[in-house]
Every structure is written in C-alpha cells, then in structure tokens.
Amino acid sequence: MATQLSHVAQQDQRSQFHPFTSINDLKADGPTVMASGSGVRVRDVNGKEYLDGVAGL
C-alpha cells in the first residue's frame, strides 16, 4: 500500500536532491518534513523530536 504524502512532501520529492538519503527509501517512504525547531531540537510534522546534529553541514 502506497503512503499518502502531504503536498510539501510531494513537492520535496519532485524538486530536491538529498545526497545522504537512500533514493529507494525516499521514494517508498517520502521525506521527513520538519515543522518546527528550538535550539538544537527539531520536530517533524508527525511530532517526532530530533537532535539536530548536522546543522553545520
């Protein structure tokens, strides 16, 4: 069953290159879309929180 992607995720897949991402995983699962951030922590559109460890990249 295919995952329904948000408009933002669909736009990302059509227009962005992700050099450190598995293309097959990106096509199957869609991108991780960040919705907010504070300090070194960011939160995706599903509410999962991440530590932003590659900000200098």
C-alpha positions in Angstrom: 0.0 0.0 0.0 1.5 3.4 -1.0 1.9 6.1 1.6 -0.1 9.3 1.0 2.3 12.2 1.1 1.5 15.7 2.0 1.7 18.5 -0.6 5.0 19.6 0.9 6.5 16.1 0.8 5.4 15.6 -2.8 7.0 18.9 -3.8 10.2 17.9 -2.0 10.4 14.6 -3.9 9.9 16.5 -7.2 12.4 19.3 -6.6 15.1 18.4 -4.0 18.2 16.3 -4.2 19.1 14.6 -0.9 22.8 13.4 -1.2 22.8 11.5 2.1 19.5 9.7 1.7 18.7 6.3 0.1 16.8 7.1 -3.0 14.8 3.9 -2.7 13.8 4.7 0.9 12.9 8.3 -0.1 10.6 7.0 -3.0 9.0 4.4 -0.7 8.5 6.4 2.5 8.8 10.0 1.4 10.9 12.7 3.0 11.0 13.7 6.7 9.4 17.2 6.8 10.4 19.4 9.7 7.7 21.6 11.2 9.5 23.5 14.0 12.7 23.8 15.9 14.1 25.3 19.1 17.8 25.4 19.8 19.3 22.1 18.8 16.0 20.2 18.7 13.7 20.0 15.7 10.2 18.4 15.4 8.8 16.8 12.3 5.2 17.1 11.0 4.3 13.9 12.9 5.5 15.3 16.3 8.7 13.2 16.5 11.6 15.2 18.0 15.2 15.0 16.7 18.5 16.3 17.9 19.9 18.5 15.1 23.4 17.1 14.9 24.3 18.1 11.3 23.4 21.8 11.4 26.9 22.8 10.2 26.6 20.5 7.1 
